[in-house]
């Protein structure tokens, strides 16, 4: 499948949240990717995945892990792509006591990575962690991401970039941010093709983020593919 890459500088940026020391920020760049449907269909295509529990093309669904001494499952599919400069030196991405194995980056993902790095020249991100959130399935727990902070020691400059590709692009996904001290909750809408940046170590120190699972409403009716990018 051929995807046309739109090489543009971002036009609309909003700073949504900032830390007390003003060194950490949540920023959103609206419509950073102008052809998000093409990316959605590529990553969700019949040759890639069908949003099932089967592990296809190295996508791992419902990965078990231990949470407060109990067996839990990560309610989503995951796949890690690393750029060619680090694929031979890094075996995977470790968090929550588990490791997602690394895979060579696809040509389409490399073009998207190049687009990000051409616009944010100081970040030099070199990876994509794919998260596949399935629409609600009757009798199953809804896909979700528990509250956490991305402060692993393996991450360089503690900045994480995210882009979502949504099956029904008129339905925004919601990322919930919570201030650790004040407990204030911020539900932020992200549309297909929007790019967001969690910038700086202090942001991870002050805020958690999570994806709520929904059994009802519009958010329960659409598949979402979320790509997060980091520098290792």
JSON list of C-alpha atoms in Angstrom, two decimals:
[
{"chain": "A", "resi": 1, "resn": "UNK", "atom": "CA", "xyz": [0.00, 0.00, 0.00]},
{"chain": "A", "resi": 2, "resn": "UNK", "atom": "CA", "xyz": [1.35, 3.44, -0.93]},
{"chain": "A", "resi": 3, "resn": "UNK", "atom": "CA", "xyz": [0.76, 6.29, 1.49]},
{"chain": "A", "resi": 4, "resn": "UNK", "atom": "CA", "xyz": [1.45, 9.84, 0.37]},
{"chain": "A", "resi": 5, "resn": "UNK", "atom": "CA", "xyz": [3.35, 11.72, 3.05]},
{"chain": "A", "resi": 6, "resn": "UNK", "atom": "CA", "xyz": [2.37, 15.35, 3.55]},
{"chain": "A", "resi": 7, "resn": "UNK", "atom": "CA", "xyz": [5.56, 17.21, 4.50]},
{"chain": "A", "resi": 8, "resn": "UNK", "atom": "CA", "xyz": [4.37, 20.35, 6.28]},
{"chain": "A", "resi": 9, "resn": "UNK", "atom": "CA", "xyz": [5.29, 22.24, 9.37]},
{"chain": "A", "resi": 10, "resn": "UNK", "atom": "CA", "xyz": [2.64, 22.16, 12.05]},
{"chain": "A", "resi": 11, "resn": "UNK", "atom": "CA", "xyz": [0.26, 25.09, 12.05]},
{"chain": "A", "resi": 12, "resn": "UNK", "atom": "CA", "xyz": [-2.00, 24.86, 15.08]},
{"chain": "A", "resi": 13, "resn": "UNK", "atom": "CA", "xyz": [-0.46, 24.16, 18.48]},
{"chain": "A", "resi": 14, "resn": "UNK", "atom": "CA", "xyz": [-2.11, 24.35, 21.88]},
{"chain": "A", "resi": 15, "resn": "UNK", "atom": "CA", "xyz": [-0.41, 24.04, 25.25]},
{"chain": "A", "resi": 16, "resn": "UNK", "atom": "CA", "xyz": [-3.01, 22.20, 27.29]},
{"chain": "A", "resi": 17, "resn": "UNK", "atom": "CA", "xyz": [-1.24, 21.54, 30.60]},
{"chain": "A", "resi": 18, "resn": "UNK", "atom": "CA", "xyz": [1.95, 22.79, 32.24]},
{"chain": "A", "resi": 19, "resn": "UNK", "atom": "CA", "xyz": [3.83, 21.77, 35.37]},
{"chain": "A", "resi": 20, "resn": "UNK", "atom": "CA", "xyz": [4.36, 23.94, 38.42]},
{"chain": "A", "resi": 21, "resn": "UNK", "atom": "CA", "xyz": [7.93, 24.74, 37.35]},
{"chain": "A", "resi": 22, "resn": "UNK", "atom": "CA", "xyz": [6.75, 25.43, 33.76]},
{"chain": "A", "resi": 23, "resn": "UNK", "atom": "CA", "xyz": [9.36, 22.98, 32.45]},
{"chain": "A", "resi": 24, "resn": "UNK", "atom": "CA", "xyz": [6.90, 20.23, 31.55]},
{"chain": "A", "resi": 25, "resn": "UNK", "atom": "CA", "xyz": [4.01, 20.58, 29.12]},
{"chain": "A", "resi": 26, "resn": "UNK", "atom": "CA", "xyz": [1.25, 18.76, 27.28]},
{"chain": "A", "resi": 27, "resn": "UNK", "atom": "CA", "xyz": [1.00, 20.17, 23.76]},
{"chain": "A", "resi": 28, "resn": "UNK", "atom": "CA", "xyz": [-1.36, 19.23, 20.94]},
{"chain": "A", "resi": 29, "resn": "UNK", "atom": "CA", "xyz": [-0.69, 19.83, 17.24]},
{"chain": "A", "resi": 30, "resn": "UNK", "atom": "CA", "xyz": [-4.00, 19.65, 15.40]},
{"chain": "A", "resi": 31, "resn": "UNK", "atom": "CA", "xyz": [-4.16, 17.66, 12.15]},
{"chain": "A", "resi": 32, "resn": "UNK", "atom": "CA", "xyz": [-0.42, 17.01, 12.18]},
{"chain": "A", "resi": 33, "resn": "UNK", "atom": "CA", "xyz": [-1.10, 14.13, 9.79]},
{"chain": "A", "resi": 34, "resn": "UNK", "atom": "CA", "xyz": [-3.47, 15.27, 7.05]},
{"chain": "A", "resi": 35, "resn": "UNK", "atom": "CA", "xyz": [-4.25, 11.78, 5.72]},
{"chain": "A", "resi": 36, "resn": "UNK", "atom": "CA", "xyz": [-4.97, 9.78, 8.91]},
{"chain": "A", "resi": 37, "resn": "UNK", "atom": "CA", "xyz": [-7.44, 7.43, 7.20]},
{"chain": "A", "resi": 38, "resn": "UNK", "atom": "CA", "xyz": [-4.65, 6.09, 4.99]},
{"chain": "A", "resi": 39, "resn": "UNK", "atom": "CA", "xyz": [-2.55, 5.29, 8.04]},
{"chain": "A", "resi": 40, "resn": "UNK", "atom": "CA", "xyz": [-5.47, 3.70, 9.85]},
{"chain": "A", "resi": 41, "resn": "UNK", "atom": "CA", "xyz": [-6.24, 1.40, 6.93]},
{"chain": "A", "resi": 42, "resn": "UNK", "atom": "CA", "xyz": [-2.58, 0.49, 6.53]},
{"chain": "A", "resi": 43, "resn": "UNK", "atom": "CA", "xyz": [-2.06, -0.44, 10.19]},
{"chain": "A", "resi": 44, "resn": "UNK", "atom": "CA", "xyz": [-5.46, -2.14, 10.48]},
{"chain": "A", "resi": 45, "resn": "UNK", "atom": "CA", "xyz": [-5.41, -3.69, 7.03]},
{"chain": "A", "resi": 46, "resn": "UNK", "atom": "CA", "xyz": [-6.25, -7.30, 6.30]},
{"chain": "A", "resi": 47, "resn": "UNK", "atom": "CA", "xyz": [-2.57, -8.10, 5.77]},
{"chain": "A", "resi": 48, "resn": "UNK", "atom": "CA", "xyz": [-1.70, -6.68, 9.16]},
{"chain": "A", "resi": 49, "resn": "UNK", "atom": "CA", "xyz": [-4.32, -7.34, 11.86]},
{"chain": "A", "resi": 50, "resn": "UNK", "atom": "CA", "xyz": [-8.03, -7.90, 12.28]},
{"chain": "A", "resi": 51, "resn": "UNK", "atom": "CA", "xyz": [-8.30, -6.65, 15.87]},
{"chain": "A", "resi": 52, "resn": "UNK", "atom": "CA", "xyz": [-8.57, -10.18, 17.21]},
{"chain": "A", "resi": 53, "resn": "UNK", "atom": "CA", "xyz": [-6.91, -11.88, 20.15]},
{"chain": "A", "resi": 54, "resn": "UNK", "atom": "CA", "xyz": [-4.62, -13.76, 17.77]},
{"chain": "A", "resi": 55, "resn": "UNK", "atom": "CA", "xyz": [-1.00, -12.63, 17.74]},
{"chain": "A", "resi": 56, "resn": "UNK", "atom": "CA", "xyz": [-0.45, -11.66, 14.11]},
{"chain": "A", "resi": 57, "resn": "UNK", "atom": "CA", "xyz": [2.66, -10.04, 12.68]},
{"chain": "A", "resi": 58, "resn": "UNK", "atom": "CA", "xyz": [4.20, -9.95, 16.17]},
{"chain": "A", "resi": 59, "resn": "UNK", "atom": "CA", "xyz": [1.33, -7.96, 17.67]},
{"chain": "A", "resi": 60, "resn": "UNK", "atom": "CA", "xyz": [0.80, -9.13, 21.24]},
{"chain": "A", "resi": 61, "resn": "UNK", "atom": "CA", "xyz": [-2.74, -8.99, 22.64]},
{"chain": "A", "resi": 62, "resn": "UNK", "atom": "CA", "xyz": [-3.79, -9.02, 26.29]},
{"chain": "A", "resi": 63, "resn": "UNK", "atom": "CA", "xyz": [-0.26, -9.41, 27.63]},
{"chain": "A", "resi": 64, "resn": "UNK", "atom": "CA", "xyz": [-0.28, -10.82, 31.20]},
{"chain": "A", "resi": 65, "resn": "UNK", "atom": "CA", "xyz": [1.53, -8.96, 33.98]},
{"chain": "A", "resi": 66, "resn": "UNK", "atom": "CA", "xyz": [1.50, -8.79, 37.76]},
{"chain": "A", "resi": 67, "resn": "UNK", "atom": "CA", "xyz": [-0.32, -5.86, 39.38]},
{"chain": "A", "resi": 68, "resn": "UNK", "atom": "CA", "xyz": [-0.29, -5.55, 43.18]},
{"chain": "A", "resi": 69, "resn": "UNK", "atom": "CA", "xyz": [0.39, -9.27, 43.45]},
{"chain": "A", "resi": 70, "resn": "UNK", "atom": "CA", "xyz": [-2.45, -10.27, 41.13]},
{"chain": "A", "resi": 71, "resn": "UNK", "atom": "CA", "xyz": [-2.41, -11.54, 37.56]},
{"chain": "A", "resi": 72, "resn": "UNK", "atom": "CA", "xyz": [-3.72, -8.87, 35.21]},
{"chain": "A", "resi": 73, "resn": "UNK", "atom": "CA", "xyz": [-3.80, -8.37, 31.45]},
{"chain": "A", "resi": 74, "resn": "UNK", "atom": "CA", "xyz": [-2.99, -5.36, 29.31]},
{"chain": "A", "resi": 75, "resn": "UNK", "atom": "CA", "xyz": [-6.29, -4.90, 27.50]},
{"chain": "A", "resi": 76, "resn": "UNK", "atom": "CA", "xyz": [-4.95, -3.97, 24.07]},
{"chain": "A", "resi": 77, "resn": "UNK", "atom": "CA", "xyz": [-2.61, -5.15, 21.34]},
{"chain": "A", "resi": 78, "resn": "UNK", "atom": "CA", "xyz": [1.01, -3.97, 21.28]},
{"chain": "A", "resi": 79, "resn": "UNK", "atom": "CA", "xyz": [3.87, -3.91, 18.80]},
{"chain": "A", "resi": 80, "resn": "UNK", "atom": "CA", "xyz": [7.26, -2.19, 19.10]},
{"chain": "A", "resi": 81, "resn": "UNK", "atom": "CA", "xyz": [9.11, -0.90, 16.04]},
{"chain": "A", "resi": 82, "resn": "UNK", "atom": "CA", "xyz": [12.70, 0.40, 16.30]},
{"chain": "A", "resi": 83, "resn": "UNK", "atom": "CA", "xyz": [14.60, 2.37, 13.70]},
{"chain": "A", "resi": 84, "resn": "UNK", "atom": "CA", "xyz": [17.55, 0.77, 11.95]},
{"chain": "A", "resi": 85, "resn": "UNK", "atom": "CA", "xyz": [20.15, 2.60, 14.04]},
{"chain": "A", "resi": 86, "resn": "UNK", "atom": "CA", "xyz": [19.13, 0.81, 17.26]},
{"chain": "A", "resi": 87, "resn": "UNK", "atom": "CA", "xyz": [17.32, -2.36, 16.19]},
{"chain": "A", "resi": 88, "resn": "UNK", "atom": "CA", "xyz": [20.47, -4.47, 16.66]},
{"chain": "A", "resi": 89, "resn": "UNK", "atom": "CA", "xyz": [21.43, -2.99, 20.04]},
{"chain": "A", "resi": 90, "resn": "UNK", "atom": "CA", "xyz": [18.09, -3.02, 21.89]},
{"chain": "A", "resi": 91, "resn": "UNK", "atom": "CA", "xyz": [15.98, -6.13, 22.50]},
{"chain": "A", "resi": 92, "resn": "UNK", "atom": "CA", "xyz": [12.76, -4.40, 23.52]},
{"chain": "A", "resi": 93, "resn": "UNK", "atom": "CA", "xyz": [10.98, -1.89, 25.73]},
{"chain": "A", "resi": 94, "resn": "UNK", "atom": "CA", "xyz": [10.53, -2.82, 29.41]},
{"chain": "A", "resi": 95, "resn": "UNK", "atom": "CA", "xyz": [7.84, -1.40, 31.69]},
{"chain": "A", "resi": 96, "resn": "UNK", "atom": "CA", "xyz": [5.49, -2.72, 34.37]},
{"chain": "A", "resi": 97, "resn": "UNK", "atom": "CA", "xyz": [7.70, -5.77, 34.78]},
{"chain": "A", "resi": 98, "resn": "UNK", "atom": "CA", "xyz": [7.29, -6.93, 31.18]},
{"chain": "A", "resi": 99, "resn": "UNK", "atom": "CA", "xyz": [9.22, -6.45, 27.93]},
{"chain": "A", "resi": 100, "resn": "UNK", "atom": "CA", "xyz": [7.72, -5.78, 24.50]},
{"chain": "A", "resi": 101, "resn": "UNK", "atom": "CA", "xyz": [10.11, -7.34, 21.95]},
{"chain": "A", "resi": 102, "resn": "UNK", "atom": "CA", "xyz": [11.48, -5.13, 19.21]},
{"chain": "A", "resi": 103, "resn": "UNK", "atom": "CA", "xyz": [10.74, -5.39, 15.48]},
{"chain": "A", "resi": 104, "resn": "UNK", "atom": "CA", "xyz": [12.36, -3.66, 12.49]},
{"chain": "A", "resi": 105, "resn": "UNK", "atom": "CA", "xyz": [10.51, -0.53, 11.51]},
{"chain": "A", "resi": 106, "resn": "UNK", "atom": "CA", "xyz": [8.30, -0.68, 8.41]},
{"chain": "A", "resi": 107, "resn": "UNK", "atom": "CA", "xyz": [8.87, 1.69, 5.51]},
{"chain": "A", "resi": 108, "resn": "UNK", "atom": "CA", "xyz": [5.57, 3.46, 6.21]},
{"chain": "A", "resi": 109, "resn": "UNK", "atom": "CA", "xyz": [6.39, 3.93, 9.89]},
{"chain": "A", "resi": 110, "resn": "UNK", "atom": "CA", "xyz": [9.89, 5.17, 9.00]},
{"chain": "A", "resi": 111, "resn": "UNK", "atom": "CA", "xyz": [8.36, 7.87, 6.79]},
{"chain": "A", "resi": 112, "resn": "UNK", "atom": "CA", "xyz": [6.10, 8.92, 9.64]},
{"chain": "A", "resi": 113, "resn": "UNK", "atom": "CA", "xyz": [9.08, 8.96, 12.02]},
{"chain": "A", "resi": 114, "resn": "UNK", "atom": "CA", "xyz": [10.97, 11.13, 9.54]},
{"chain": "A", "resi": 115, "resn": "UNK", "atom": "CA", "xyz": [8.03, 13.53, 9.39]},
{"chain": "A", "resi": 116, "resn": "UNK", "atom": "CA", "xyz": [8.06, 13.87, 13.17]},
{"chain": "A", "resi": 117, "resn": "UNK", "atom": "CA", "xyz": [11.82, 14.40, 13.36]},
{"chain": "A", "resi": 118, "resn": "UNK", "atom": "CA", "xyz": [11.75, 16.96, 10.55]},
{"chain": "A", "resi": 119, "resn": "UNK", "atom": "CA", "xyz": [9.30, 19.05, 12.59]},
{"chain": "A", "resi": 120, "resn": "UNK", "atom": "CA", "xyz": [10.82, 18.46, 16.04]},
{"chain": "A", "resi": 121, "resn": "UNK", "atom": "CA", "xyz": [14.52, 18.51, 15.30]},
{"chain": "A", "resi": 122, "resn": "UNK", "atom": "CA", "xyz": [15.74, 18.34, 18.92]},
{"chain": "A", "resi": 123, "resn": "UNK", "atom": "CA", "xyz": [13.95, 15.09, 19.81]},
{"chain": "A", "resi": 124, "resn": "UNK", "atom": "CA", "xyz": [15.48, 12.51, 17.43]},
{"chain": "A", "resi": 125, "resn": "UNK", "atom": "CA", "xyz": [12.83, 9.89, 18.27]},
{"chain": "A", "resi": 126, "resn": "UNK", "atom": "CA", "xyz": [13.68, 6.40, 17.03]},
{"chain": "A", "resi": 127, "resn": "UNK", "atom": "CA", "xyz": [10.77, 4.12, 17.92]},
{"chain": "A", "resi": 128, "resn": "UNK", "atom": "CA", "xyz": [7.04, 3.51, 17.68]},
{"chain": "A", "resi": 129, "resn": "UNK", "atom": "CA", "xyz": [5.05, 1.59, 20.26]},
{"chain": "A", "resi": 130, "resn": "UNK", "atom": "CA", "xyz": [1.76, 0.60, 18.60]},
{"chain": "A", "resi": 131, "resn": "UNK", "atom": "CA", "xyz": [-1.27, 0.20, 20.85]},
{"chain": "A", "resi": 132, "resn": "UNK", "atom": "CA", "xyz": [-4.35, -1.39, 19.26]},
{"chain": "A", "resi": 133, "resn": "UNK", "atom": "CA", "xyz": [-7.55, -0.56, 21.18]},
{"chain": "A", "resi": 134, "resn": "UNK", "atom": "CA", "xyz": [-10.50, -2.65, 20.02]},
{"chain": "A", "resi": 135, "resn": "UNK", "atom": "CA", "xyz": [-14.09, -1.46, 19.98]},
{"chain": "A", "resi": 136, "resn": "UNK", "atom": "CA", "xyz": [-16.18, -2.96, 22.78]},
{"chain": "A", "resi": 137, "resn": "UNK", "atom": "CA", "xyz": [-16.86, -6.67, 22.39]},
{"chain": "A", "resi": 138, "resn": "UNK", "atom": "CA", "xyz": [-19.90, -8.10, 24.18]},
{"chain": "A", "resi": 139, "resn": "UNK", "atom": "CA", "xyz": [-18.88, -10.17, 27.18]},
{"chain": "A", "resi": 140, "resn": "UNK", "atom": "CA", "xyz": [-15.28, -8.88, 27.16]},
{"chain": "A", "resi": 141, "resn": "UNK", "atom": "CA", "xyz": [-13.64, -6.22, 29.28]},
{"chain": "A", "resi": 142, "resn": "UNK", "atom": "CA", "xyz": [-13.16, -3.04, 27.23]},
{"chain": "A", "resi": 143, "resn": "UNK", "atom": "CA", "xyz": [-9.64, -2.21, 26.08]},
{"chain": "A", "resi": 144, "resn": "UNK", "atom": "CA", "xyz": [-7.93, 0.37, 28.24]},
{"chain": "A", "resi": 145, "resn": "UNK", "atom": "CA", "xyz": [-4.64, 1.71, 29.57]},
{"chain": "A", "resi": 146, "resn": "UNK", "atom": "CA", "xyz": [-4.22, 2.06, 33.33]},
{"chain": "A", "resi": 147, "resn": "UNK", "atom": "CA", "xyz": [-3.00, 5.30, 34.92]},
{"chain": "A", "resi": 148, "resn": "UNK", "atom": "CA", "xyz": [0.78, 5.60, 34.81]},
{"chain": "A", "resi": 149, "resn": "UNK", "atom": "CA", "xyz": [3.72, 7.90, 34.08]},
{"chain": "A", "resi": 150, "resn": "UNK", "atom": "CA", "xyz": [6.31, 7.28, 31.36]},
{"chain": "A", "resi": 151, "resn": "UNK", "atom": "CA", "xyz": [9.41, 7.80, 33.45]},
{"chain": "A", "resi": 152, "resn": "UNK", "atom": "CA", "xyz": [11.47, 4.71, 32.63]},
{"chain": "A", "resi": 153, "resn": "UNK", "atom": "CA", "xyz": [15.23, 5.17, 32.91]},
{"chain": "A", "resi": 154, "resn": "UNK", "atom": "CA", "xyz": [15.73, 3.90, 29.34]},
{"chain": "A", "resi": 155, "resn": "UNK", "atom": "CA", "xyz": [13.98, 6.94, 27.84]},
{"chain": "A", "resi": 156, "resn": "UNK", "atom": "CA", "xyz": [16.13, 9.87, 26.75]},
{"chain": "A", "resi": 157, "resn": "UNK", "atom": "CA", "xyz": [14.89, 13.40, 27.63]},
{"chain": "A", "resi": 158, "resn": "UNK", "atom": "CA", "xyz": [11.59, 11.96, 28.97]},
{"chain": "A", "resi": 159, "resn": "UNK", "atom": "CA", "xyz": [9.52, 13.28, 26.09]},
{"chain": "A", "resi": 160, "resn": "UNK", "atom": "CA", "xyz": [6.82, 11.09, 24.55]},
{"chain": "A", "resi": 161, "resn": "UNK", "atom": "CA", "xyz": [4.98, 11.84, 21.31]},
{"chain": "A", "resi": 162, "resn": "UNK", "atom": "CA", "xyz": [1.63, 10.28, 20.45]},
{"chain": "A", "resi": 163, "resn": "UNK", "atom": "CA", "xyz": [-0.49, 10.10, 17.28]},
{"chain": "A", "resi": 164, "resn": "UNK", "atom": "CA", "xyz": [-3.85, 8.38, 17.04]},
{"chain": "A", "resi": 165, "resn": "UNK", "atom": "CA", "xyz": [-5.50, 6.88, 13.97]},
{"chain": "A", "resi": 166, "resn": "UNK", "atom": "CA", "xyz": [-9.19, 6.28, 14.57]},
{"chain": "A", "resi": 167, "resn": "UNK", "atom": "CA", "xyz": [-11.56, 4.07, 12.56]},
{"chain": "A", "resi": 168, "resn": "UNK", "atom": "CA", "xyz": [-14.38, 6.64, 12.75]},
{"chain": "A", "resi": 169, "resn": "UNK", "atom": "CA", "xyz": [-12.44, 9.88, 12.52]},
{"chain": "A", "resi": 170, "resn": "UNK", "atom": "CA", "xyz": [-15.33, 12.07, 13.67]},
{"chain": "A", "resi": 171, "resn": "UNK", "atom": "CA", "xyz": [-15.15, 10.40, 17.10]},
{"chain": "A", "resi": 172, "resn": "UNK", "atom": "CA", "xyz": [-12.30, 11.74, 19.25]},
{"chain": "A", "resi": 173, "resn": "UNK", "atom": "CA", "xyz": [-10.54, 9.48, 21.72]},
{"chain": "A", "resi": 174, "resn": "UNK", "atom": "CA", "xyz": [-10.11, 10.73, 25.27]},
{"chain": "A", "resi": 175, "resn": "UNK", "atom": "CA", "xyz": [-6.84, 10.65, 27.19]},
{"chain": "A", "resi": 176, "resn": "UNK", "atom": "CA", "xyz": [-7.30, 11.26, 30.90]},
{"chain": "A", "resi": 177, "resn": "UNK", "atom": "CA", "xyz": [-4.57, 13.17, 32.73]},
{"chain": "A", "resi": 178, "resn": "UNK", "atom": "CA", "xyz": [-4.51, 13.44, 36.50]},
{"chain": "A", "resi": 179, "resn": "UNK", "atom": "CA", "xyz": [-2.39, 15.69, 38.67]},
{"chain": "A", "resi": 180, "resn": "UNK", "atom": "CA", "xyz": [-0.76, 13.51, 41.30]},
{"chain": "A", "resi": 181, "resn": "UNK", "atom": "CA", "xyz": [-1.01, 16.02, 44.14]},
{"chain": "A", "resi": 182, "resn": "UNK", "atom": "CA", "xyz": [-4.23, 17.94, 43.52]},
{"chain": "A", "resi": 183, "resn": "UNK", "atom": "CA", "xyz": [-6.04, 14.88, 42.01]},
{"chain": "A", "resi": 184, "resn": "UNK", "atom": "CA", "xyz": [-7.49, 17.22, 39.37]},
{"chain": "A", "resi": 185, "resn": "UNK", "atom": "CA", "xyz": [-8.63, 15.27, 36.29]},
{"chain": "A", "resi": 186, "resn": "UNK", "atom": "CA", "xyz": [-8.34, 16.56, 32.72]},
{"chain": "A", "resi": 187, "resn": "UNK", "atom": "CA", "xyz": [-10.09, 14.63, 29.93]},
{"chain": "A", "resi": 188, "resn": "UNK", "atom": "CA", "xyz": [-8.44, 15.69, 26.67]},
{"chain": "A", "resi": 189, "resn": "UNK", "atom": "CA", "xyz": [-9.98, 14.98, 23.26]},
{"chain": "A", "resi": 190, "resn": "UNK", "atom": "CA", "xyz": [-7.60, 13.74, 20.55]},
{"chain": "A", "resi": 191, "resn": "UNK", "atom": "CA", "xyz": [-8.85, 13.45, 16.95]},
{"chain": "A", "resi": 192, "resn": "UNK", "atom": "CA", "xyz": [-7.47, 11.17, 14.27]},
{"chain": "A", "resi": 193, "resn": "UNK", "atom": "CA", "xyz": [-4.21, 12.64, 12.96]},
{"chain": "A", "resi": 194, "resn": "UNK", "atom": "CA", "xyz": [-3.61, 14.94, 15.94]},
{"chain": "A", "resi": 195, "resn": "UNK", "atom": "CA", "xyz": [-0.17, 14.78, 17.52]},
{"chain": "A", "resi": 196, "resn": "UNK", "atom": "CA", "xyz": [0.40, 15.34, 21.22]},
{"chain": "A", "resi": 197, "resn": "UNK", "atom": "CA", "xyz": [3.63, 15.74, 23.17]},
{"chain": "A", "resi": 198, "resn": "UNK", "atom": "CA", "xyz": [4.20, 15.03, 26.84]},
{"chain": "A", "resi": 199, "resn": "UNK", "atom": "CA", "xyz": [7.29, 17.15, 27.27]},
{"chain": "A", "resi": 200, "resn": "UNK", "atom": "CA", "xyz": [9.90, 16.98, 30.02]},
{"chain": "A", "resi": 201, "resn": "UNK", "atom": "CA", "xyz": [10.62, 14.89, 33.09]},
{"chain": "A", "resi": 202, "resn": "UNK", "atom": "CA", "xyz": [8.63, 17.17, 35.38]},
{"chain": "A", "resi": 203, "resn": "UNK", "atom": "CA", "xyz": [5.46, 16.45, 33.41]},
{"chain": "A", "resi": 204, "resn": "UNK", "atom": "CA", "xyz": [5.79, 12.74, 34.11]},
{"chain": "A", "resi": 205, "resn": "UNK", "atom": "CA", "xyz": [6.58, 13.54, 37.75]},
{"chain": "A", "resi": 206, "resn": "UNK", "atom": "CA", "xyz": [3.41, 15.60, 38.20]},
{"chain": "A", "resi": 207, "resn": "UNK", "atom": "CA", "xyz": [0.83, 13.85, 35.98]},
{"chain": "A", "resi": 208, "resn": "UNK", "atom": "CA", "xyz": [-0.42, 10.38, 35.16]},
{"chain": "A", "resi": 209, "resn": "UNK", "atom": "CA", "xyz": [-2.26, 9.52, 31.96]},
{"chain": "A", "resi": 210, "resn": "UNK", "atom": "CA", "xyz": [-4.66, 6.73, 31.08]},
{"chain": "A", "resi": 211, "resn": "UNK", "atom": "CA", "xyz": [-7.19, 5.47, 28.54]},
{"chain": "A", "resi": 212, "resn": "UNK", "atom": "CA", "xyz": [-10.61, 4.62, 29.98]},
{"chain": "A", "resi": 213, "resn": "UNK", "atom": "CA", "xyz": [-12.42, 1.57, 28.60]},
{"chain": "A", "resi": 214, "resn": "UNK", "atom": "CA", "xyz": [-16.01, 2.20, 27.49]},
{"chain": "A", "resi": 215, "resn": "UNK", "atom": "CA", "xyz": [-18.91, -0.24, 27.16]},
{"chain": "A", "resi": 216, "resn": "UNK", "atom": "CA", "xyz": [-21.42, 2.35, 25.92]},
{"chain": "A", "resi": 217, "resn": "UNK", "atom": "CA", "xyz": [-21.48, 5.51, 23.82]},
{"chain": "A", "resi": 218, "resn": "UNK", "atom": "CA", "xyz": [-19.53, 6.56, 20.74]},
{"chain": "A", "resi": 219, "resn": "UNK", "atom": "CA", "xyz": [-16.16, 5.73, 22.25]},
{"chain": "A", "resi": 220, "resn": "UNK", "atom": "CA", "xyz": [-17.16, 2.07, 22.53]},
{"chain": "A", "resi": 221, "resn": "UNK", "atom": "CA", "xyz": [-17.92, 1.77, 18.81]},
{"chain": "A", "resi": 222, "resn": "UNK", "atom": "CA", "xyz": [-14.58, 2.51, 17.15]},
{"chain": "A", "resi": 223, "resn": "UNK", "atom": "CA", "xyz": [-11.18, 0.87, 16.91]},
{"chain": "A", "resi": 224, "resn": "UNK", "atom": "CA", "xyz": [-8.19, 3.09, 17.70]},
{"chain": "A", "resi": 225, "resn": "UNK", "atom": "CA", "xyz": [-4.55, 2.66, 16.75]},
{"chain": "A", "resi": 226, "resn": "UNK", "atom": "CA", "xyz": [-2.25, 4.75, 18.92]},
{"chain": "A", "resi": 227, "resn": "UNK", "atom": "CA", "xyz": [1.42, 5.20, 18.05]},
{"chain": "A", "resi": 228, "resn": "UNK", "atom": "CA", "xyz": [3.72, 6.60, 20.73]},
{"chain": "A", "resi": 229, "resn": "UNK", "atom": "CA", "xyz": [7.23, 7.63, 19.86]},
{"chain": "A", "resi": 230, "resn": "UNK", "atom": "CA", "xyz": [10.29, 7.88, 22.11]},
{"chain": "A", "resi": 231, "resn": "UNK", "atom": "CA", "xyz": [14.03, 8.11, 21.94]},
{"chain": "A", "resi": 232, "resn": "UNK", "atom": "CA", "xyz": [15.94, 5.19, 23.48]}
]
